[in-house]
mmCIF file of C-alpha atoms in Angstrom:
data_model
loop_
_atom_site.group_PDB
_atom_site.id
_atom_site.type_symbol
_atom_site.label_atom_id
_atom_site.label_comp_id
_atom_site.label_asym_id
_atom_site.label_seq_id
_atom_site.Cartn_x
_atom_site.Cartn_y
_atom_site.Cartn_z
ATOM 1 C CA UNK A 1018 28.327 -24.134 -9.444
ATOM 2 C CA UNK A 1019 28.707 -22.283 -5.677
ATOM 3 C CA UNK A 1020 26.374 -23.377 -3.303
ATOM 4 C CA UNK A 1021 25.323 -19.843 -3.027
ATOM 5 C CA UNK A 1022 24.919 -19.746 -6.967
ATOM 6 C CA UNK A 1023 23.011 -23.386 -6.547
ATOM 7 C CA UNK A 1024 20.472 -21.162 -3.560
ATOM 8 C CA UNK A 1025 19.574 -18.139 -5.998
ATOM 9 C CA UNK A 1026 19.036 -20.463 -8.996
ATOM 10 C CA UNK A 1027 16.674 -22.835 -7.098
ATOM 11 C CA UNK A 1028 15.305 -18.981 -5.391
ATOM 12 C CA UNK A 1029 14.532 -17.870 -9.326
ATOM 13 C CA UNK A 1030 12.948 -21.035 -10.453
ATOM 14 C CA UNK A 1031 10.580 -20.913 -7.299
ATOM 15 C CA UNK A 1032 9.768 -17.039 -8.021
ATOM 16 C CA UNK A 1033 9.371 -18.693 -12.049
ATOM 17 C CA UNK A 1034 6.588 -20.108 -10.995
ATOM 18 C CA UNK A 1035 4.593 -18.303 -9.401
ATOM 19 C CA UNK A 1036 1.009 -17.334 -11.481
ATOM 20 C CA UNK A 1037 0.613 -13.873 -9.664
ATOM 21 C CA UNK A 1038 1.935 -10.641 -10.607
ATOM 22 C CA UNK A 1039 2.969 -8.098 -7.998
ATOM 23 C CA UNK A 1040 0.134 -6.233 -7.077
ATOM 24 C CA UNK A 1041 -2.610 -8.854 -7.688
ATOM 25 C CA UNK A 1042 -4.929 -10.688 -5.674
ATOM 26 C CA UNK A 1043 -4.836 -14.527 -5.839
ATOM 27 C CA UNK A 1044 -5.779 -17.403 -3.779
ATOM 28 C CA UNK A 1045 -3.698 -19.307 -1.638
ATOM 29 C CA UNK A 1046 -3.079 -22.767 -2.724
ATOM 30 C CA UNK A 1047 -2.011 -24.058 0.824
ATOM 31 C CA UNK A 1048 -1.885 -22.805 4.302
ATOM 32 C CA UNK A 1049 0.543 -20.531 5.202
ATOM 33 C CA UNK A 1050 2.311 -18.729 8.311
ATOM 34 C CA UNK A 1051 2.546 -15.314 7.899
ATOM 35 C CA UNK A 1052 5.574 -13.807 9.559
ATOM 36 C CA UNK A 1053 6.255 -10.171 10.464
ATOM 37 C CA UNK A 1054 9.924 -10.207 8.480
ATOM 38 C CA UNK A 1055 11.197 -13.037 6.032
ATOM 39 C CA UNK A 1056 12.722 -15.095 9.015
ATOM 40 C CA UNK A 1057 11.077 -12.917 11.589
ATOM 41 C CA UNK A 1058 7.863 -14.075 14.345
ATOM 42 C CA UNK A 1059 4.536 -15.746 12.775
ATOM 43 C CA UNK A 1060 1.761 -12.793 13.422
ATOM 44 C CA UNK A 1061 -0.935 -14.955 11.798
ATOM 45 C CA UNK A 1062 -1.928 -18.299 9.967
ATOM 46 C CA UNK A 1063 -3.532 -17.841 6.756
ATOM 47 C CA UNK A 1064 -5.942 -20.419 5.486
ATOM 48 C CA UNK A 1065 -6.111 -22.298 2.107
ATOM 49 C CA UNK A 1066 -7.887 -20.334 -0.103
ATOM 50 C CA UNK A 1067 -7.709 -17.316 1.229
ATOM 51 C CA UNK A 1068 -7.889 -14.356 -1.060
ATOM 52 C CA UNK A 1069 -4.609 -11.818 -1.158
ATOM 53 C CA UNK A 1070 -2.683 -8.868 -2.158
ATOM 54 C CA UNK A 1071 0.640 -9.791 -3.273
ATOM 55 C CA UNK A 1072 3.014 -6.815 -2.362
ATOM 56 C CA UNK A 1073 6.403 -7.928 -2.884
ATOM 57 C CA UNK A 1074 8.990 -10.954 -3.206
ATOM 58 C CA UNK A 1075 11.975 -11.239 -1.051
ATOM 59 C CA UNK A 1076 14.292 -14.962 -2.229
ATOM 60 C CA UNK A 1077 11.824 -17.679 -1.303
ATOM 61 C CA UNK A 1078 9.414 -15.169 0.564
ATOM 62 C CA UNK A 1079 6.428 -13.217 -0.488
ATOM 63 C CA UNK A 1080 4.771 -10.192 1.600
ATOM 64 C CA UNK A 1081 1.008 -10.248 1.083
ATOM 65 C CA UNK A 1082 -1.523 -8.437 2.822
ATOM 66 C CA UNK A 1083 -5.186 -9.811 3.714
ATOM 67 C CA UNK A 1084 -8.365 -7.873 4.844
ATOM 68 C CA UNK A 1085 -11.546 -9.093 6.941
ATOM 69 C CA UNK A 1086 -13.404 -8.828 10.025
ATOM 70 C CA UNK A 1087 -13.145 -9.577 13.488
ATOM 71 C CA UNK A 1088 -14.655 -9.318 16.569
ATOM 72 C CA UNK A 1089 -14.009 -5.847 17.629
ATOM 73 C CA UNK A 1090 -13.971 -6.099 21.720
ATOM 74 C CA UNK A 1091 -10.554 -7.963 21.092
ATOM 75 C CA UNK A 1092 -9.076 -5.572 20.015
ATOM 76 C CA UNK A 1093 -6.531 -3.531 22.139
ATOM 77 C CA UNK A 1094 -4.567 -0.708 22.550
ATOM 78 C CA UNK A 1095 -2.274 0.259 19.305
ATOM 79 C CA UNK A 1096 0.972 -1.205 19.012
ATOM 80 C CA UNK A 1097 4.364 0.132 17.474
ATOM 81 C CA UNK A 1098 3.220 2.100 14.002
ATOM 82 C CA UNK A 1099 -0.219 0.065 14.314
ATOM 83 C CA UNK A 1100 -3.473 1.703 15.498
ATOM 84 C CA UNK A 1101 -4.488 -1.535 17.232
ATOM 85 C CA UNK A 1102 -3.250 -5.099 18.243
ATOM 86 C CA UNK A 1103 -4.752 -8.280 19.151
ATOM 87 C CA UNK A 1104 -5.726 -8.534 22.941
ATOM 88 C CA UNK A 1105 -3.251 -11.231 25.053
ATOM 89 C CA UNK A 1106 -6.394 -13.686 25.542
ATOM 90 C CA UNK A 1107 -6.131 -15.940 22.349
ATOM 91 C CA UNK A 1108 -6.207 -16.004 18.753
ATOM 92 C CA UNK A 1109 -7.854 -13.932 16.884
ATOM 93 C CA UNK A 1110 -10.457 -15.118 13.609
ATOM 94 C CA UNK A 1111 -10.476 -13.239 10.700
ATOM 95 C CA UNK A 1112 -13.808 -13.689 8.440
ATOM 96 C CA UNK A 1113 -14.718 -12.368 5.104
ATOM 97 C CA UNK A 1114 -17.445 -10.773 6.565
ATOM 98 C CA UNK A 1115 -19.194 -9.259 9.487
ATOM 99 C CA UNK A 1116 -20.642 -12.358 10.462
ATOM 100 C CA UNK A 1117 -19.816 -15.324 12.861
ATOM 101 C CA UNK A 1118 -20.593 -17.348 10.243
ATOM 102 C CA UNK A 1119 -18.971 -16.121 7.720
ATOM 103 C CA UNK A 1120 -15.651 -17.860 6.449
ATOM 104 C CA UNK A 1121 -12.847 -17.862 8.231
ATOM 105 C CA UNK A 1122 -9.653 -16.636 6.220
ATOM 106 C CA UNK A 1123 -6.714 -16.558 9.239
ATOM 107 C CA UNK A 1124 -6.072 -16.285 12.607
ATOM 108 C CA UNK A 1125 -4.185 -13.391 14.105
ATOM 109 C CA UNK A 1126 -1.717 -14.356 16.952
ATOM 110 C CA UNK A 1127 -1.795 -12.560 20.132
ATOM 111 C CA UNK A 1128 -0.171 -9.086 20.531
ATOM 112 C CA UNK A 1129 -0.191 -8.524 16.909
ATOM 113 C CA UNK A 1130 -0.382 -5.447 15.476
ATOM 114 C CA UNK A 1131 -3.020 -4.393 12.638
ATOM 115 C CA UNK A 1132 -4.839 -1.364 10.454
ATOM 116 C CA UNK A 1133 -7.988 -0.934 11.029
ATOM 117 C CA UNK A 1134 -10.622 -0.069 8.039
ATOM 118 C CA UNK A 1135 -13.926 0.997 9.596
ATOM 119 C CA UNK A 1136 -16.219 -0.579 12.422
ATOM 120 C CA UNK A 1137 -19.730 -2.425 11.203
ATOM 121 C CA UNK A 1138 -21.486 -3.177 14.601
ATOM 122 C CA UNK A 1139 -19.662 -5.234 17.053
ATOM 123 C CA UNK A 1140 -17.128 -6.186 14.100
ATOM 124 C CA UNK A 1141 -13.663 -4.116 12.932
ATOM 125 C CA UNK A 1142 -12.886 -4.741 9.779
ATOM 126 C CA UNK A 1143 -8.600 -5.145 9.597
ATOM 127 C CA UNK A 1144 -5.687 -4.837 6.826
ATOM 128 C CA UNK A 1145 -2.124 -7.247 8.239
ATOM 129 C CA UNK A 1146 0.721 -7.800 6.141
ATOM 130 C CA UNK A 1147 2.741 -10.731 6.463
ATOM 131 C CA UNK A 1148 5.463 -12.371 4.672
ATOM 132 C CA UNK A 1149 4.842 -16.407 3.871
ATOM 133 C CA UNK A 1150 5.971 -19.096 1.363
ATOM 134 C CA UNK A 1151 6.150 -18.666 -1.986
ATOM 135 C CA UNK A 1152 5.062 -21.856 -2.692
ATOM 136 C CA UNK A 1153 1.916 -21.241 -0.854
ATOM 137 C CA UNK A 1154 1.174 -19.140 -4.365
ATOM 138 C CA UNK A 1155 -0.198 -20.846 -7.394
ATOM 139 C CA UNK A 1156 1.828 -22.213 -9.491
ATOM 140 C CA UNK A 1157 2.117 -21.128 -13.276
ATOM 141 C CA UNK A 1158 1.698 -24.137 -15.384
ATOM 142 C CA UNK A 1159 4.869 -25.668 -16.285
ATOM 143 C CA UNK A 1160 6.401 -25.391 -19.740
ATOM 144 C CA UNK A 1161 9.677 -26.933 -21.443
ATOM 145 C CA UNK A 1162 12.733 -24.753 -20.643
ATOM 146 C CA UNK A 1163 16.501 -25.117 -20.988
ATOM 147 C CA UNK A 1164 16.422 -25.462 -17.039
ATOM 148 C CA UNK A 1165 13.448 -28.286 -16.671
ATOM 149 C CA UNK A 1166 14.461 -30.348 -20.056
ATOM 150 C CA UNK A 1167 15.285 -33.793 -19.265
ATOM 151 C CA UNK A 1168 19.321 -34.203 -19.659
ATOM 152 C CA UNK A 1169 20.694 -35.027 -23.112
ATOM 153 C CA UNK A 1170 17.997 -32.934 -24.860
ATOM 154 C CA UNK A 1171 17.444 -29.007 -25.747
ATOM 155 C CA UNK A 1172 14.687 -27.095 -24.911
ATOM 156 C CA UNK A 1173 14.047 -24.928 -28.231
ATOM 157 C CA UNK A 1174 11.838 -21.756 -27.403
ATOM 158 C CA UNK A 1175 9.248 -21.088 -29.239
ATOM 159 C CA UNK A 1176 7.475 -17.786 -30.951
ATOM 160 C CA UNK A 1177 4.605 -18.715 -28.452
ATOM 161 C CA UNK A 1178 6.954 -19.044 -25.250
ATOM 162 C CA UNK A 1179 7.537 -15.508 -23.698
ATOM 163 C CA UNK A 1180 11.110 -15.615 -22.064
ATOM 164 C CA UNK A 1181 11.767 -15.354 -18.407
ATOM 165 C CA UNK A 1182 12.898 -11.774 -19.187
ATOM 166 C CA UNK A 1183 9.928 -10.379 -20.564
ATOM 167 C CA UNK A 1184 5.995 -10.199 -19.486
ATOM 168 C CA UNK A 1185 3.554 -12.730 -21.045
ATOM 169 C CA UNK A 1186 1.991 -11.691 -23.666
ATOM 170 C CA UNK A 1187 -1.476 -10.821 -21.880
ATOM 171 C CA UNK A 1188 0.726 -7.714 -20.685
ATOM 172 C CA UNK A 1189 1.694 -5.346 -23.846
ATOM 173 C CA UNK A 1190 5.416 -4.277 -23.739
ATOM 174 C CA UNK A 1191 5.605 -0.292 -23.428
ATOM 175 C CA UNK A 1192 7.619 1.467 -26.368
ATOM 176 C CA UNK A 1193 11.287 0.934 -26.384
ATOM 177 C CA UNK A 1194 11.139 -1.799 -23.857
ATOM 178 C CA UNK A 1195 14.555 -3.768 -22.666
ATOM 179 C CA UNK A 1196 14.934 -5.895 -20.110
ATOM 180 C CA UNK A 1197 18.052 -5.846 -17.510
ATOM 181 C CA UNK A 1198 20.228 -8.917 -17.921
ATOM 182 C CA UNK A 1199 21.929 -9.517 -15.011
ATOM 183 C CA UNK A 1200 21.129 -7.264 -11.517
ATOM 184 C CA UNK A 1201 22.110 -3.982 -11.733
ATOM 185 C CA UNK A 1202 22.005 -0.238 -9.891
ATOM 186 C CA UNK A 1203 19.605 2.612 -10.609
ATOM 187 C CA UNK A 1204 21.317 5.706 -10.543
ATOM 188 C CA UNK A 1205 20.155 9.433 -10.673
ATOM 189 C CA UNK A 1206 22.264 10.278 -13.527
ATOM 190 C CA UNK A 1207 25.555 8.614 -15.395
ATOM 191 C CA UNK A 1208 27.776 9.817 -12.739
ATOM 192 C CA UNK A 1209 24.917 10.028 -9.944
ATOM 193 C CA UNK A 1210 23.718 8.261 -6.505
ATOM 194 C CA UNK A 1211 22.579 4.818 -6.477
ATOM 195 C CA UNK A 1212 18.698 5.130 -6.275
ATOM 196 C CA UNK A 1213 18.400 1.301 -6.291
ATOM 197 C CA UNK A 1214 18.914 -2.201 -8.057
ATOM 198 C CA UNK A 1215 17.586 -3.363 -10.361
ATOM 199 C CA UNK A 1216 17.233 -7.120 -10.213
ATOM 200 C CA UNK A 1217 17.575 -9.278 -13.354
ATOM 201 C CA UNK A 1218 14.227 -9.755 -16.215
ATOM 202 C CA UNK A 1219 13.056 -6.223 -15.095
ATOM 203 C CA UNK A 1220 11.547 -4.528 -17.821
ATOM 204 C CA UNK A 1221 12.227 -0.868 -18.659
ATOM 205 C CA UNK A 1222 11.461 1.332 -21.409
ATOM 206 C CA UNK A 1223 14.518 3.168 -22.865
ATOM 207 C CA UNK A 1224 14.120 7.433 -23.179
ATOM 208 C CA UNK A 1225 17.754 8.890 -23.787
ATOM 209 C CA UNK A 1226 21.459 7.824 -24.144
ATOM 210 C CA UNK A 1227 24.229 9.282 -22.688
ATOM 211 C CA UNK A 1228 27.929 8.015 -23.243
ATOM 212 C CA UNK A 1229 27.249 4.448 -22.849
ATOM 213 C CA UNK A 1230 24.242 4.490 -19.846
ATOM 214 C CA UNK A 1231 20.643 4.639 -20.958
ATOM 215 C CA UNK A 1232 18.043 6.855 -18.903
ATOM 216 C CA UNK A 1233 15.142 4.626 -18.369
ATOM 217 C CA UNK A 1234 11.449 4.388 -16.855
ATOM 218 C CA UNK A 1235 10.259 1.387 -15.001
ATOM 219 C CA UNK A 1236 7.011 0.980 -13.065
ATOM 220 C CA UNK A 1237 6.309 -0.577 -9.792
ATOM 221 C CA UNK A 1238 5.018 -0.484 -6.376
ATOM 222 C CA UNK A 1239 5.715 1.182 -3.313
ATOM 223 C CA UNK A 1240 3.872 1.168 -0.006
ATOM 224 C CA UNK A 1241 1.557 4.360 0.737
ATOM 225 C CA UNK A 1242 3.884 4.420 3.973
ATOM 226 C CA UNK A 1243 7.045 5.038 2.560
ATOM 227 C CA UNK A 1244 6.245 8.169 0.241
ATOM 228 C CA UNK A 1245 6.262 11.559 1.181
ATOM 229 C CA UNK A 1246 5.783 14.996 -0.893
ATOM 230 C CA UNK A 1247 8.972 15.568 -3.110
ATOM 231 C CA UNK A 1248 7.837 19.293 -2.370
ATOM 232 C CA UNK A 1249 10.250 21.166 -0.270
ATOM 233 C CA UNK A 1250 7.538 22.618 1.881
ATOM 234 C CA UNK A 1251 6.466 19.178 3.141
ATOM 235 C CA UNK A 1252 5.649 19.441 6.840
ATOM 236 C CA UNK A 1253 6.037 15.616 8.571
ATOM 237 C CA UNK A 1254 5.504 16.822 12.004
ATOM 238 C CA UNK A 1255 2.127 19.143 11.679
ATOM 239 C CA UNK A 1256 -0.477 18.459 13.418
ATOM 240 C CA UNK A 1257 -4.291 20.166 12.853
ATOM 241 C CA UNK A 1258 -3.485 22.252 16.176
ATOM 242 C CA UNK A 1259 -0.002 23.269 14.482
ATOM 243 C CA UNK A 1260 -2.109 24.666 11.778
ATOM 244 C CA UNK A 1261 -4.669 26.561 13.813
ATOM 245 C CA UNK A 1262 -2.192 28.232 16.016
ATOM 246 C CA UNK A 1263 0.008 29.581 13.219
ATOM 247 C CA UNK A 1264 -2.228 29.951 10.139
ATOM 248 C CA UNK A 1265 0.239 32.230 8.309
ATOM 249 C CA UNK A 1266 3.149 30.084 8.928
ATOM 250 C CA UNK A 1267 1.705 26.666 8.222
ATOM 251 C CA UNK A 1268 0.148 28.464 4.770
ATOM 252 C CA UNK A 1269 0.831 26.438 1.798
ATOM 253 C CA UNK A 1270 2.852 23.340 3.630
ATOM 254 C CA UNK A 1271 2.458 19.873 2.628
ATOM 255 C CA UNK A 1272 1.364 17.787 5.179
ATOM 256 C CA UNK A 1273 0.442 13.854 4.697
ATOM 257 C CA UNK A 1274 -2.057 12.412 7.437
ATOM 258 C CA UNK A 1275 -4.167 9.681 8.669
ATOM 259 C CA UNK A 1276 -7.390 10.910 8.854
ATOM 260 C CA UNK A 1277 -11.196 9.177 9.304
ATOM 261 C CA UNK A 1278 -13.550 10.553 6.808
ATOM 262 C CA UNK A 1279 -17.284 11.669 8.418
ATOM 263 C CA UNK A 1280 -19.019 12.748 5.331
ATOM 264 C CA UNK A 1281 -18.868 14.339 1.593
ATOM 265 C CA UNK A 1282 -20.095 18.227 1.824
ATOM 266 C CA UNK A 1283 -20.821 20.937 -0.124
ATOM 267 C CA UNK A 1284 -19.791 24.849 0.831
ATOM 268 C CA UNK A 1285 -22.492 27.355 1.591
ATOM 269 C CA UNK A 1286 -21.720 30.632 1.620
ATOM 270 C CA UNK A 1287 -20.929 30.566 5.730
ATOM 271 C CA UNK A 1288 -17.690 28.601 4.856
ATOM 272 C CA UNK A 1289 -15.980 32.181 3.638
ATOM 273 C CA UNK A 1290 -12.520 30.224 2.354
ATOM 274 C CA UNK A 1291 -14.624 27.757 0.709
ATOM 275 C CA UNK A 1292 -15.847 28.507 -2.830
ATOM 276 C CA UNK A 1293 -19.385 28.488 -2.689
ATOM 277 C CA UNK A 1294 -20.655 25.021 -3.623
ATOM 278 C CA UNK A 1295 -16.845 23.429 -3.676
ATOM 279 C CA UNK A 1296 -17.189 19.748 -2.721
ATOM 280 C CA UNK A 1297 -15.289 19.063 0.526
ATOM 281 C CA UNK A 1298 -14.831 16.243 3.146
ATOM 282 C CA UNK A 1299 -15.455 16.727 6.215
ATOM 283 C CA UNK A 1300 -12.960 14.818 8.026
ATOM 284 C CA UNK A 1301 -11.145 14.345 11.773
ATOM 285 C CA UNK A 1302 -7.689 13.646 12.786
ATOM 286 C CA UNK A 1303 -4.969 13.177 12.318
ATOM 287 C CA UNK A 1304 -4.556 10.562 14.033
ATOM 288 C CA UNK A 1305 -6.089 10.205 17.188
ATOM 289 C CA UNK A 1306 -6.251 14.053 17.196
ATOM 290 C CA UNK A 1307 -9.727 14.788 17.403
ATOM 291 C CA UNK A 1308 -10.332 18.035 15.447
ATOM 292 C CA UNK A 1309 -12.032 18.401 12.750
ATOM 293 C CA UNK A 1310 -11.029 19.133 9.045
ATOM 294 C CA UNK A 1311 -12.004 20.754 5.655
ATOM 295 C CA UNK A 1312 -10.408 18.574 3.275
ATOM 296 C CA UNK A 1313 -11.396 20.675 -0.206
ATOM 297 C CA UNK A 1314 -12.066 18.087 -2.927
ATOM 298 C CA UNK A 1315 -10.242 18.825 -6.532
ATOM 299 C CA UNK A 1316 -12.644 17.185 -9.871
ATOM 300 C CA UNK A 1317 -9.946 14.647 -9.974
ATOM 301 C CA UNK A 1318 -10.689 13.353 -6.795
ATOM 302 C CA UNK A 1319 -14.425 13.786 -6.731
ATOM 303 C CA UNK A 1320 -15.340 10.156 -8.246
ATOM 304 C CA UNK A 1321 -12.983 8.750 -5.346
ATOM 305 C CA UNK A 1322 -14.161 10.780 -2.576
ATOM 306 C CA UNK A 1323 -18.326 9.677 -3.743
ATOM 307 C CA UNK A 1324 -16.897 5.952 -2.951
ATOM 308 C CA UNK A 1325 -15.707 6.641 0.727
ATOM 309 C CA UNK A 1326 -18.067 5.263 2.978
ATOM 310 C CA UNK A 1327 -18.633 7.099 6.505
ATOM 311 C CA UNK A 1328 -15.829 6.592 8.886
ATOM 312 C CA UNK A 1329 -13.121 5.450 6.553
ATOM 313 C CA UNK A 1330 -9.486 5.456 7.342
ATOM 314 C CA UNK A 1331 -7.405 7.221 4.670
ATOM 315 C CA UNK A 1332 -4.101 8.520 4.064
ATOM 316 C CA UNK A 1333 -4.280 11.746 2.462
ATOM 317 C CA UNK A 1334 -1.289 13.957 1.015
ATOM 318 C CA UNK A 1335 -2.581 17.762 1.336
ATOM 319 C CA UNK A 1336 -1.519 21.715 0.977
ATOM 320 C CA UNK A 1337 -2.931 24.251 3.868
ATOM 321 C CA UNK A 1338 -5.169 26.401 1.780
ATOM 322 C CA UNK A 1339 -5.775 28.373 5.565
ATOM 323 C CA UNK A 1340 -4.777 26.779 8.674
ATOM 324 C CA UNK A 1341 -7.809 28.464 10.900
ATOM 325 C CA UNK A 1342 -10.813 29.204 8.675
ATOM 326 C CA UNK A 1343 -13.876 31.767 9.313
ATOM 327 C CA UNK A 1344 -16.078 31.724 10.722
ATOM 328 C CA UNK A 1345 -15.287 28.277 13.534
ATOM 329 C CA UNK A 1346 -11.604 27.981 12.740
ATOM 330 C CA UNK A 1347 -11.240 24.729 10.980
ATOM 331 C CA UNK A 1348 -8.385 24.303 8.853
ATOM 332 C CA UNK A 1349 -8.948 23.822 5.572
ATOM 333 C CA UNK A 1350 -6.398 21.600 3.225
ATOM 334 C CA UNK A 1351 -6.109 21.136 -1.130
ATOM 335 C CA UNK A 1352 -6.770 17.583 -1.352
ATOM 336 C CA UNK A 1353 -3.525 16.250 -3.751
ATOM 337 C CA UNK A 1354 -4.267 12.182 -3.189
ATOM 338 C CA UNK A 1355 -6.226 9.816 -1.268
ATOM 339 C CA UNK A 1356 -5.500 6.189 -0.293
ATOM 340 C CA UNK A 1357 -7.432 3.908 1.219
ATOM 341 C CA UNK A 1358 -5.649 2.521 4.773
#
């Protein structure tokens, strides 16, 4: 066997045992550095125990993201795509609550960028990503394969032994379900671009044939950062003052912001492009722009928008119903989704 063959062997077995799914939250098992890129600068040290959001796997890496509070007045200006960063002085604590006694569940290195969440007193409560260790995961409890089998003997599977290819069986298997043997690309159509790859055990459920490739759906995660509208009218740039000083020509763009949320409202009869008694937030932004916004609330969306507190951070994906409303000119925008930043 290669040596690079021997490296993503020993990469899978590591990734094998890991307990935690994509997507969940777990506790650390050991201290970890967080880094800002696989092999990039630590941003933070994360404690034992600690709880977090596993977002991805990269080889030997993992890119989780943890939440908390910390002292607000050390907080400075923002810093590349973040809205704040670290001050120069020291590092920074990060507690699981607004409380200097609270735990303490990392420390944030100086100059290091972060999202904030929403201010309680003198605290800011923060979102960082970082990538660390995969062996700072859990580890999934270990179980005789054909690769851990002591030598001279075969590991037999067994009916109760999911294979490496497949989910356990906590996780039902969606209709039609296969799973990719070897890594592979995603393309648009037989003879289309390369959307992706497809990396080997995923498991996809099978919808049509076509002269030897198989159209297939697979599910996953993306970061809220890296979508925008698939709708042609999408309009990156826009800003709320865009929108008041061309309301017919900003009419019916897309538009996906960072916005704080003030308060949940209902229309009265002033609010002439509001139905009367449509639910709406009353929001500012984006961004640091400080104007404020009509951001009309679809029954969809209603449950979600009843569980914002006052002065959240969101990221919101929206059509311009009117871009300068009667009677105070405040642009007014079909909510389509809502994120939490």
């Amino acid at each position: 066997m290669t040596v690079p063959a021997i490296r993503r062997f020993c990469s899978a077995l590591a990734l094998a045992s890991v307990a935690t799914t994509v997507g969940a939250q777990t506790a650390l098992s050991a201290a970890a550095e967080g880094r800002s890129a696989p092999s990039g600068a630590v941003v933070m040290a994360i404690h034992s125990g600690t709880k977090v959001k596993v977002v991805s796997t990269k080889g030997a890496s993992a890119l989780v993201t943890i939440e908390g509070f910390v002292d607000a007045s050390r907080l400075a200006a923002k810093l590349d795509t973040f809205p704040a960063s670290v001050d120069s002085k020291a590092q920074l604590r990060v507690r699981a609550m607004a409380s200097d006694k609270a735990p303490i569940l990392a420390e944030l290195r100086p100059r290091t960028g972060v999202h904030t969440l929403g201010k309680t007193g003198t605290w800011m409560r923060v979102k960082r990503s970082a990538w660390i260790p995969v062996s700072a995961l859990p580890k999934a409890p270990q179980r005789q394969t054909a690769a851990n089998a002591p030598l001279g003997s075969a590991a037999t599977p067994s009916a109760a032994t999911p294979s490496a290819a497949t989910p356990s069986a906590a996780t039902p298997l969606p209709m039609n379900a296969m799973a990719v043997s070897k890594s592979t690309k995603l393309l648009s159509s037989p003879n289309g671009k390369t959307l992706g790859d497809l990396a080997p055990g995923s498991v996809v459920q099978t919808l049509a044939k076509d002269h030897g490739f198989t159209k297939i759906r697979i599910d996953g995660w993306v970061s809220d950062r890296e979508l925008v509208p698939a709708d042609s009218s999408f309009g990156s740039q826009l800003t709320a003052a865009d929108l008041r000083g061309d309301p017919e020509g900003t009419k019916g763009k897309m538009v996906q912001w960072d916005v704080q949320v003030l308060s949940l409202q209902t229309a009265d009869p002033l609010r002439r492009d509001l139905a009367r008694d449509e639910p709406y937030l009353l929001a500012k932004g984006p961004g640091s722009e400080n104007a404020l916004l009509y951001l009309a609330v679809p029954p969809s969306l209603l449950n979600q928008a009843k569980g914002l507190p006052p002065l959240t951070r969101v990221l919101i994906t929206a059509r311009v119903r009117v871009g300068r409303s009667e009677p105070v000119g405040t642009p007014i925008l079909d909510l389509k989704s809502i994120s939490k930043r």
